[in-house]
Short mmCIF file of C-alpha atoms in Angstrom, two decimals:
data_model
loop_
_atom_site.label_atom_id
_atom_site.label_comp_id
_atom_site.label_asym_id
_atom_site.label_seq_id
_atom_site.Cartn_x
_atom_site.Cartn_y
_atom_site.Cartn_z
CA MET A 226 -70.37 -95.91 -41.36
CA ILE A 227 -69.69 -99.53 -42.15
CA ASP A 228 -69.80 -101.15 -45.60
CA LEU A 229 -73.33 -102.34 -46.41
CA ARG A 230 -71.91 -105.25 -48.38
CA LEU A 231 -70.16 -106.49 -45.26
CA LEU A 232 -73.44 -106.18 -43.35
CA ARG A 233 -75.25 -108.33 -45.93
CA GLU A 234 -72.46 -110.92 -46.17
CA ASP A 235 -71.69 -111.25 -42.45
CA PRO A 236 -74.50 -109.83 -40.31
CA ASP A 237 -73.46 -111.98 -37.34
CA ARG A 238 -70.14 -110.14 -37.16
CA VAL A 239 -72.00 -106.83 -36.98
CA ARG A 240 -74.38 -108.21 -34.36
CA ALA A 241 -71.41 -109.37 -32.28
CA SER A 242 -69.85 -105.90 -32.54
CA GLN A 243 -73.06 -104.23 -31.39
CA ARG A 244 -73.34 -106.70 -28.53
CA ALA A 245 -69.74 -106.02 -27.47
CA ARG A 246 -70.46 -102.28 -27.45
CA GLY A 247 -73.54 -102.82 -25.29
CA GLU A 248 -75.69 -101.31 -28.01
CA ASP A 249 -78.90 -102.29 -29.82
CA VAL A 250 -78.40 -105.57 -31.70
CA ALA A 251 -81.90 -105.35 -33.23
CA LEU A 252 -80.63 -102.34 -35.20
CA VAL A 253 -78.77 -104.78 -37.46
CA ASP A 254 -81.96 -106.57 -38.53
CA SER A 255 -83.80 -103.26 -38.99
CA LEU A 256 -80.99 -102.08 -41.24
CA LEU A 257 -80.96 -105.32 -43.25
CA SER A 258 -84.71 -104.99 -43.79
CA ALA A 259 -84.45 -101.34 -44.85
CA ASP A 260 -81.58 -102.17 -47.19
CA GLU A 261 -83.62 -104.96 -48.81
CA ARG A 262 -86.55 -102.56 -49.35
CA ARG A 263 -84.13 -99.98 -50.75
CA ARG A 264 -82.72 -102.42 -53.27
CA SER A 265 -86.04 -104.00 -54.27
CA SER A 266 -87.74 -100.62 -54.69
CA GLY A 267 -84.79 -99.49 -56.78
CA VAL A 268 -85.17 -102.52 -59.04
CA ARG A 269 -88.91 -101.89 -59.39
CA PHE A 270 -88.29 -98.21 -60.22
CA ASP A 271 -85.76 -99.16 -62.90
CA GLU A 272 -88.16 -101.73 -64.42
CA LEU A 273 -91.03 -99.25 -64.53
CA ARG A 274 -88.83 -96.53 -66.03
CA ALA A 275 -87.61 -98.96 -68.71
CA GLU A 276 -91.21 -99.87 -69.57
CA GLN A 277 -92.13 -96.19 -69.62
CA LYS A 278 -89.33 -95.40 -72.09
CA GLN A 279 -90.27 -98.36 -74.29
CA LEU A 280 -93.90 -97.25 -74.29
CA GLY A 281 -92.82 -93.76 -75.30
CA LYS A 282 -91.26 -95.23 -78.43
CA LEU A 283 -94.36 -97.26 -79.31
CA ILE A 284 -96.99 -94.52 -79.00
CA PRO A 285 -95.95 -92.46 -82.08
CA LYS A 286 -96.08 -95.62 -84.25
CA ALA A 287 -99.39 -96.92 -82.91
CA THR A 288 -102.73 -96.86 -84.74
CA ALA A 289 -105.49 -94.69 -83.39
CA ASP A 290 -107.13 -97.59 -81.55
CA GLU A 291 -103.81 -98.81 -80.14
CA LYS A 292 -102.73 -95.31 -79.13
CA ALA A 293 -105.69 -94.81 -76.79
CA GLU A 294 -104.83 -97.99 -74.92
CA LEU A 295 -101.14 -97.11 -74.84
CA LEU A 296 -101.83 -93.62 -73.52
CA LYS A 297 -103.98 -95.10 -70.77
CA ARG A 298 -101.11 -97.42 -69.83
CA ALA A 299 -98.71 -94.46 -69.96
CA GLU A 300 -100.79 -92.57 -67.42
CA GLN A 301 -100.82 -95.56 -65.11
CA LEU A 302 -97.06 -95.98 -65.56
CA LYS A 303 -96.49 -92.33 -64.73
CA ALA A 304 -98.28 -92.78 -61.40
CA ASP A 305 -96.48 -96.09 -60.72
CA VAL A 306 -93.05 -94.56 -61.47
CA LYS A 307 -93.77 -91.64 -59.13
CA ALA A 308 -94.86 -94.02 -56.37
CA ALA A 309 -91.83 -96.28 -56.89
CA ASP A 310 -89.53 -93.26 -56.84
CA ALA A 311 -91.02 -92.10 -53.55
CA GLU A 312 -90.78 -95.61 -52.09
CA ARG A 313 -87.14 -95.87 -53.19
CA ASP A 314 -86.28 -92.48 -51.67
CA ALA A 315 -88.00 -93.35 -48.38
CA ALA A 316 -86.22 -96.70 -48.14
CA ASP A 317 -82.91 -95.07 -49.03
CA ALA A 318 -83.40 -92.39 -46.35
CA GLU A 319 -84.34 -94.99 -43.74
CA THR A 320 -81.30 -97.12 -44.63
CA HIS A 321 -78.99 -94.12 -44.36
CA GLU A 322 -80.51 -93.04 -41.03
CA LEU A 323 -80.13 -96.52 -39.54
CA LEU A 324 -76.61 -96.87 -40.93
CA LEU A 325 -75.58 -93.65 -39.18
CA ARG A 326 -76.75 -95.12 -35.87
CA LEU A 327 -74.55 -98.18 -36.21
CA GLY A 328 -71.11 -98.03 -34.56
CA ASN A 329 -67.87 -99.08 -36.19
CA LEU A 330 -66.99 -102.76 -36.10
CA VAL A 331 -65.04 -103.52 -32.94
CA HIS A 332 -61.58 -104.97 -33.58
CA PRO A 333 -61.48 -108.66 -32.55
CA ASP A 334 -58.60 -108.06 -30.10
CA VAL A 335 -60.47 -105.40 -28.11
CA PRO A 336 -61.35 -106.56 -24.56
CA VAL A 337 -65.11 -106.96 -24.17
CA GLY A 338 -66.85 -105.10 -21.36
CA GLY A 339 -67.42 -101.69 -19.81
CA GLU A 340 -65.26 -98.83 -18.63
CA GLU A 341 -63.40 -100.86 -16.00
CA ASP A 342 -62.74 -103.88 -18.24
CA PHE A 343 -59.71 -102.41 -20.01
CA VAL A 344 -56.45 -104.35 -20.28
CA THR A 345 -53.19 -102.75 -19.12
CA LEU A 346 -50.62 -103.24 -21.88
CA GLU A 347 -47.55 -101.58 -20.36
CA THR A 348 -46.37 -99.15 -17.68
CA HIS A 349 -43.64 -96.52 -17.84
CA GLY A 350 -41.74 -94.42 -15.32
CA THR A 351 -41.50 -94.60 -11.55
CA ILE A 352 -44.18 -93.37 -9.17
CA ARG A 353 -42.64 -91.08 -6.55
CA ASP A 354 -42.83 -92.00 -2.88
CA PHE A 355 -43.57 -88.62 -1.34
CA GLY A 356 -43.67 -90.13 2.14
CA ALA A 357 -40.08 -91.28 1.74
CA GLU A 358 -39.19 -87.77 0.59
CA GLY A 359 -40.67 -86.36 3.77
CA PHE A 360 -43.66 -84.33 2.58
CA GLU A 361 -47.31 -84.66 1.61
CA PRO A 362 -47.93 -83.79 -2.06
CA LYS A 363 -50.18 -80.83 -2.83
CA ASP A 364 -52.82 -81.12 -5.51
CA HIS A 365 -52.53 -79.22 -8.79
CA LEU A 366 -54.95 -76.46 -7.79
CA GLU A 367 -53.08 -75.61 -4.58
CA LEU A 368 -49.79 -75.66 -6.49
CA GLY A 369 -51.29 -73.58 -9.31
CA GLN A 370 -52.46 -70.96 -6.85
CA LEU A 371 -49.06 -70.85 -5.12
CA LEU A 372 -47.39 -70.37 -8.50
CA GLY A 373 -49.90 -67.72 -9.60
CA ALA A 374 -50.69 -70.06 -12.51
CA ILE A 375 -54.35 -71.07 -12.14
CA ASP A 376 -57.40 -68.98 -11.20
CA VAL A 377 -60.62 -70.97 -11.06
CA GLU A 378 -62.53 -68.53 -8.86
CA ARG A 379 -62.44 -65.76 -11.44
CA GLY A 380 -63.03 -68.33 -14.18
CA ALA A 381 -66.28 -69.26 -12.43
CA LYS A 382 -67.15 -65.59 -11.88
CA VAL A 383 -66.68 -64.77 -15.57
CA SER A 384 -68.02 -67.92 -17.22
CA GLY A 385 -69.39 -70.37 -14.64
CA SER A 386 -68.21 -73.66 -13.20
CA ARG A 387 -65.53 -75.68 -14.98
CA PHE A 388 -63.95 -72.57 -16.52
CA TYR A 389 -60.59 -71.13 -15.48
CA PHE A 390 -57.84 -68.64 -16.21
CA LEU A 391 -54.23 -69.66 -16.75
CA THR A 392 -52.23 -66.71 -15.48
CA GLY A 393 -48.57 -65.74 -15.42
CA VAL A 394 -46.38 -68.82 -15.54
CA GLY A 395 -49.51 -70.95 -16.09
CA ALA A 396 -50.13 -69.24 -19.42
CA LEU A 397 -46.43 -69.58 -20.29
CA LEU A 398 -46.56 -73.28 -19.38
CA GLU A 399 -49.44 -73.84 -21.82
CA LEU A 400 -47.57 -72.08 -24.61
CA ALA A 401 -44.45 -74.14 -23.81
CA LEU A 402 -46.45 -77.37 -23.97
CA VAL A 403 -48.09 -76.46 -27.26
CA ASN A 404 -44.82 -75.40 -28.87
CA ALA A 405 -42.95 -78.48 -27.63
CA ALA A 406 -45.75 -80.78 -28.80
CA MET A 407 -45.86 -79.12 -32.22
CA ALA A 408 -42.07 -79.37 -32.46
CA GLN A 409 -42.24 -83.13 -31.83
CA ALA A 410 -45.08 -83.58 -34.32
CA THR A 411 -43.34 -81.53 -37.00
CA ALA A 412 -40.12 -83.50 -36.51
CA ALA A 413 -42.17 -86.69 -37.03
CA GLY A 414 -43.47 -85.39 -40.36
CA PHE A 415 -46.86 -84.00 -39.37
CA THR A 416 -48.13 -80.85 -41.08
CA PRO A 417 -49.00 -78.24 -38.40
CA MET A 418 -52.58 -76.99 -38.66
CA LEU A 419 -54.60 -74.28 -36.91
CA THR A 420 -58.17 -75.45 -37.33
CA PRO A 421 -61.66 -73.89 -37.08
CA ALA A 422 -63.43 -74.23 -33.76
CA LEU A 423 -66.86 -73.99 -35.42
CA VAL A 424 -67.99 -76.58 -37.96
CA ARG A 425 -71.08 -77.42 -39.99
CA PRO A 426 -73.42 -80.29 -39.03
CA GLN A 427 -72.12 -82.57 -41.79
CA SER A 428 -68.59 -82.25 -40.43
CA MET A 429 -69.68 -83.09 -36.88
CA ALA A 430 -71.95 -85.95 -37.98
CA GLY A 431 -69.35 -87.30 -40.39
CA THR A 432 -66.85 -87.87 -37.61
CA GLY A 433 -69.43 -89.58 -35.40
CA PHE A 434 -69.95 -86.88 -32.78
CA LEU A 435 -73.70 -86.42 -33.23
CA GLY A 436 -74.62 -89.92 -32.10
CA GLN A 437 -73.83 -91.11 -28.59
CA ALA A 438 -71.57 -88.07 -28.01
CA ALA A 439 -74.18 -85.46 -29.00
CA GLN A 440 -75.01 -84.61 -25.38
CA ASP A 441 -71.48 -83.25 -24.89
CA VAL A 442 -71.56 -80.97 -27.95
CA TYR A 443 -72.30 -77.24 -27.94
CA HIS A 444 -74.64 -76.16 -30.75
CA LEU A 445 -75.24 -72.60 -31.98
CA ASP A 446 -78.86 -72.78 -33.09
CA LYS A 447 -78.94 -69.42 -34.86
CA ASP A 448 -76.03 -70.33 -37.14
CA ASP A 449 -76.46 -74.12 -37.15
CA LEU A 450 -72.80 -74.53 -36.28
CA TYR A 451 -71.13 -76.73 -33.68
CA LEU A 452 -68.23 -75.97 -31.36
CA VAL A 453 -65.71 -78.77 -31.73
CA GLY A 454 -64.73 -80.94 -28.79
CA THR A 455 -61.50 -81.80 -30.60
CA SER A 456 -59.72 -80.66 -33.76
CA GLU A 457 -60.19 -84.25 -34.97
CA VAL A 458 -63.53 -83.04 -36.36
CA ALA A 459 -62.05 -80.32 -38.56
CA LEU A 460 -59.06 -82.46 -39.55
CA ALA A 461 -61.30 -85.37 -40.58
CA ALA A 462 -63.59 -83.08 -42.60
CA TYR A 463 -60.62 -81.27 -44.19
CA HIS A 464 -60.68 -83.68 -47.16
CA MET A 465 -64.47 -84.20 -47.17
CA ASP A 466 -65.87 -85.04 -50.65
CA GLU A 467 -62.36 -85.47 -52.08
CA ILE A 468 -60.53 -88.25 -53.91
CA LEU A 469 -56.87 -88.39 -52.84
CA ASP A 470 -54.03 -89.99 -54.77
CA ALA A 471 -52.60 -93.13 -53.18
CA ASP A 472 -49.03 -91.94 -53.63
CA LYS A 473 -49.77 -88.98 -51.30
CA LEU A 474 -50.59 -91.28 -48.37
CA PRO A 475 -50.03 -91.27 -45.50
CA LEU A 476 -51.21 -87.72 -44.83
CA ARG A 477 -50.51 -86.64 -41.27
CA TYR A 478 -51.74 -83.42 -39.66
CA ALA A 479 -51.13 -81.97 -36.21
CA GLY A 480 -54.00 -79.65 -35.32
CA PHE A 481 -54.10 -77.06 -32.56
CA SER A 482 -57.47 -75.71 -31.48
CA PRO A 483 -59.62 -74.75 -28.54
CA CYS A 484 -61.97 -77.59 -27.56
CA PHE A 485 -65.42 -77.29 -26.01
CA ARG A 486 -67.28 -79.99 -24.10
CA ARG A 487 -70.48 -79.73 -22.12
CA GLU A 488 -69.36 -82.59 -19.85
CA ALA A 489 -72.96 -83.74 -19.60
CA GLY A 490 -73.38 -86.50 -17.05
CA SER A 491 -70.20 -85.56 -15.17
CA HIS A 492 -71.95 -83.75 -12.33
CA GLY A 493 -69.84 -84.17 -9.21
CA LYS A 494 -66.87 -85.65 -11.09
CA ASP A 495 -63.52 -83.87 -10.97
CA THR A 496 -65.07 -80.59 -9.87
CA ARG A 497 -61.87 -79.32 -8.23
CA GLY A 498 -59.30 -77.58 -10.40
CA ILE A 499 -58.83 -77.94 -14.14
CA PHE A 500 -58.88 -81.68 -14.80
CA ARG A 501 -62.39 -81.73 -16.30
CA VAL A 502 -63.39 -78.42 -17.88
CA HIS A 503 -65.69 -77.02 -20.56
CA GLN A 504 -62.98 -75.32 -22.62
CA PHE A 505 -59.36 -76.28 -23.16
CA ASP A 506 -56.65 -76.28 -25.82
CA LYS A 507 -55.23 -79.39 -27.45
CA VAL A 508 -52.70 -80.59 -30.00
CA GLU A 509 -54.20 -83.50 -31.95
CA MET A 510 -52.57 -85.88 -34.41
CA PHE A 511 -54.61 -87.08 -37.39
CA SER A 512 -53.69 -89.59 -40.10
CA TYR A 513 -55.13 -90.59 -43.46
CA VAL A 514 -53.76 -93.97 -44.56
CA ASP A 515 -54.48 -96.93 -46.80
CA PRO A 516 -56.86 -99.31 -44.97
CA GLU A 517 -54.20 -102.04 -45.09
CA ASP A 518 -51.85 -99.84 -43.03
CA THR A 519 -54.33 -98.82 -40.36
CA GLN A 520 -53.13 -101.09 -37.51
CA ASP A 521 -49.48 -100.18 -38.09
CA GLU A 522 -50.38 -96.49 -38.08
CA HIS A 523 -52.28 -96.96 -34.83
CA GLN A 524 -49.09 -98.28 -33.23
CA ARG A 525 -47.14 -95.32 -34.65
CA LEU A 526 -49.57 -92.82 -33.10
CA LEU A 527 -49.34 -94.63 -29.78
CA ALA A 528 -45.54 -94.54 -29.99
CA TRP A 529 -45.58 -90.76 -30.53
CA GLU A 530 -47.87 -90.32 -27.52
CA LYS A 531 -45.55 -92.45 -25.39
CA GLN A 532 -42.57 -90.43 -26.63
CA TRP A 533 -44.32 -87.23 -25.58
CA LEU A 534 -45.28 -88.39 -22.09
CA SER A 535 -41.82 -89.86 -21.54
CA SER A 536 -40.23 -86.55 -22.54
CA LEU A 537 -42.35 -84.89 -19.83
CA GLU A 538 -40.91 -87.43 -17.37
CA LEU A 539 -44.36 -88.59 -16.28
CA PRO A 540 -45.17 -92.07 -14.95
CA PHE A 541 -47.94 -93.54 -17.10
CA ARG A 542 -49.58 -96.71 -18.31
CA VAL A 543 -51.08 -97.75 -21.64
CA ILE A 544 -54.48 -99.44 -21.68
CA ASP A 545 -56.47 -101.23 -24.36
CA VAL A 546 -59.91 -99.66 -23.94
CA ALA A 547 -62.83 -102.09 -23.57
CA SER A 548 -65.53 -102.39 -26.23
CA GLY A 549 -68.27 -100.71 -24.22
CA ASP A 550 -66.12 -97.63 -23.67
CA LEU A 551 -65.24 -97.01 -27.33
CA GLY A 552 -66.62 -94.03 -29.21
CA SER A 553 -68.90 -94.94 -32.11
CA SER A 554 -66.17 -94.23 -34.69
CA ALA A 555 -63.38 -96.24 -33.08
CA ALA A 556 -62.68 -99.88 -33.90
CA ARG A 557 -59.96 -99.88 -31.25
CA LYS A 558 -58.59 -97.31 -28.81
CA PHE A 559 -55.48 -97.08 -26.66
CA ASP A 560 -55.32 -94.60 -23.76
CA CYS A 561 -52.19 -93.35 -22.03
CA GLU A 562 -53.00 -92.59 -18.41
CA ALA A 563 -50.63 -90.57 -16.22
CA TRP A 564 -50.26 -91.11 -12.50
CA ILE A 565 -51.87 -88.32 -10.45
CA PRO A 566 -50.30 -88.45 -6.97
CA THR A 567 -53.05 -86.77 -4.93
CA GLN A 568 -55.72 -88.96 -6.55
CA GLY A 569 -53.63 -92.09 -6.11
CA LYS A 570 -54.55 -93.40 -9.55
CA TYR A 571 -53.86 -93.19 -13.24
CA ARG A 572 -55.97 -90.75 -15.30
CA GLU A 573 -56.32 -90.41 -19.06
CA LEU A 574 -53.99 -87.87 -20.69
CA THR A 575 -53.90 -89.06 -24.29
CA SER A 576 -55.98 -91.36 -26.45
CA THR A 577 -55.52 -92.77 -29.94
CA SER A 578 -58.29 -94.36 -32.01
CA ASP A 579 -58.27 -96.45 -35.17
CA CYS A 580 -61.43 -95.45 -37.03
CA THR A 581 -60.72 -97.67 -40.06
CA GLU A 582 -62.98 -96.59 -42.98
CA PHE A 583 -65.86 -95.51 -40.74
CA GLN A 584 -65.36 -91.73 -40.94
CA SER A 585 -64.19 -91.65 -44.55
CA ARG A 586 -67.37 -93.38 -45.73
CA ARG A 587 -69.51 -90.83 -43.89
CA LEU A 588 -67.44 -87.91 -45.17
CA SER A 589 -67.01 -89.31 -48.71
CA ILE A 590 -63.20 -89.28 -48.61
CA ARG A 591 -61.67 -91.76 -51.01
CA VAL A 592 -58.30 -92.74 -52.43
CA ARG A 593 -57.45 -93.47 -56.06
CA ASP A 594 -55.02 -96.34 -56.51
CA GLY A 595 -54.60 -96.92 -60.23
CA LYS A 596 -58.09 -97.48 -61.60
CA GLN A 597 -59.53 -98.35 -58.20
CA VAL A 598 -61.27 -95.75 -56.03
CA LYS A 599 -62.02 -96.79 -52.46
CA PRO A 600 -62.52 -95.33 -48.97
CA LEU A 601 -59.35 -94.75 -46.99
CA ALA A 602 -58.73 -95.12 -43.24
CA THR A 603 -58.53 -92.36 -40.63
CA LEU A 604 -56.91 -92.38 -37.21
CA ASN A 605 -56.52 -89.81 -34.47
CA GLY A 606 -54.38 -89.39 -31.40
CA THR A 607 -54.11 -86.79 -28.66
CA LEU A 608 -50.62 -85.41 -28.35
CA CYS A 609 -51.24 -82.81 -25.66
CA ALA A 610 -54.52 -81.96 -23.92
CA VAL A 611 -53.19 -78.92 -22.07
CA PRO A 612 -55.05 -78.71 -18.72
CA ARG A 613 -54.70 -82.39 -17.84
CA THR A 614 -51.03 -82.30 -18.83
CA ILE A 615 -50.49 -79.29 -16.55
CA VAL A 616 -52.21 -81.21 -13.74
CA ALA A 617 -49.84 -84.15 -14.21
CA ILE A 618 -46.72 -81.97 -14.47
CA LEU A 619 -47.49 -79.89 -11.38
CA GLU A 620 -48.31 -82.86 -9.18
CA ASN A 621 -45.54 -85.21 -10.32
CA HIS A 622 -42.74 -82.63 -10.43
CA GLN A 623 -43.58 -80.66 -7.28
CA LEU A 624 -41.01 -79.96 -4.58
CA ALA A 625 -41.53 -79.67 -0.85
CA ASP A 626 -41.64 -75.85 -0.86
CA GLY A 627 -44.42 -75.68 -3.46
CA SER A 628 -42.13 -75.03 -6.40
CA VAL A 629 -42.25 -77.29 -9.46
CA ARG A 630 -39.35 -78.71 -11.45
CA VAL A 631 -39.64 -78.08 -15.21
CA PRO A 632 -39.05 -81.13 -17.44
CA GLU A 633 -36.02 -80.58 -19.66
CA VAL A 634 -38.04 -80.76 -22.89
CA LEU A 635 -40.00 -77.65 -21.85
CA ARG A 636 -37.13 -75.52 -20.61
CA PRO A 637 -36.20 -74.00 -24.00
CA TYR A 638 -39.82 -72.82 -24.31
CA LEU A 639 -39.82 -71.29 -20.81
CA GLY A 640 -36.78 -69.08 -21.15
CA GLY A 641 -34.51 -71.72 -19.69
CA ARG A 642 -36.43 -71.98 -16.38
CA GLU A 643 -35.57 -75.14 -14.46
CA VAL A 644 -38.02 -74.52 -11.62
CA LEU A 645 -41.34 -72.70 -11.34
CA GLU A 646 -41.28 -70.71 -8.11
CA PRO A 647 -44.22 -69.69 -5.90
CA VAL A 648 -45.13 -66.04 -6.39
CA ALA A 649 -45.17 -65.39 -2.65
CA ARG A 650 -43.33 -67.22 0.13
#
């Protein structure tokens, strides 16, 4: 959530942010009104309580005639205090509810617009000309079936659409990707983490995934637990309700977990293969930093993502995501999109978001710097979302006979294999 003081001091900035997101601007005025009622009812409650305490001191010293009048006033005060307390609680609850609906403040450099209004910041690698090489590229599913690596038919039989099995060398390729990604993260100073896949509502809400993203979340009603769509949720909530020492920052974690997404609203999109699925594994980077260091840390996370994709020898571009396509927690987001040959376009493989103090305020995570205690900043960045990375590797490194060249960074984790061979010629 944003700082209420900032809302009071500069409501136009918050209105502009809501407008850039394409969200309800009137929410700002509703929140200002609720906050004013919260503060005024709090003042009235305090005044009535002070009078009540003062009256309590006068009654024992009063004469009989005075005492009757004072007791009458005490009864009225008791009712007024109860009413003021209820009014204060209601205004406080309304303020909190409205505050949770408000997105993070959009960074001023973010391009304004919808999904297609991103700005391309840089491109890396060379897109292969398969025509010049003399063959038509196969898509990842055909390649995966030739390699005995991907089985979507039995995935659908067992679990339904958008589920899959990784088999044989496909399973080994996932393990290689995860181990190589963790090795890079560990070398960069991240603490490896295996995180829970089920979290409580306060953890999910605290990271901003029960607002606009709620339709994509799986909820277990009987247990009131949520399946995470990313280990960002568990890593953000890891220090919930804690005060951290400033000299321990930055804290950087690399979490590995299964991820679950309902993919609501994606009917008909990416239905072939394993590009858009309900369950997948991912290595996620997460940082806790001083708010003054948040933009520099965002660039560091992006640099680690670029290092990873470059090590996989994939052609990719970096985009500055437009305001209307940001998640509610992100003030700014950079995506790295890899080239997918059979689709003839770039598709998102990694994403890094600067969430400033938005999540830490919701999760009550603070930092102590001397005598000052304040919210800190959180950032996240995908290092390796496994299925999409497999898609990109298979399609970009395929050979004419259906085999696939293994990027050098993965070879130590695949027993030295340089090429993945079809299981049957």
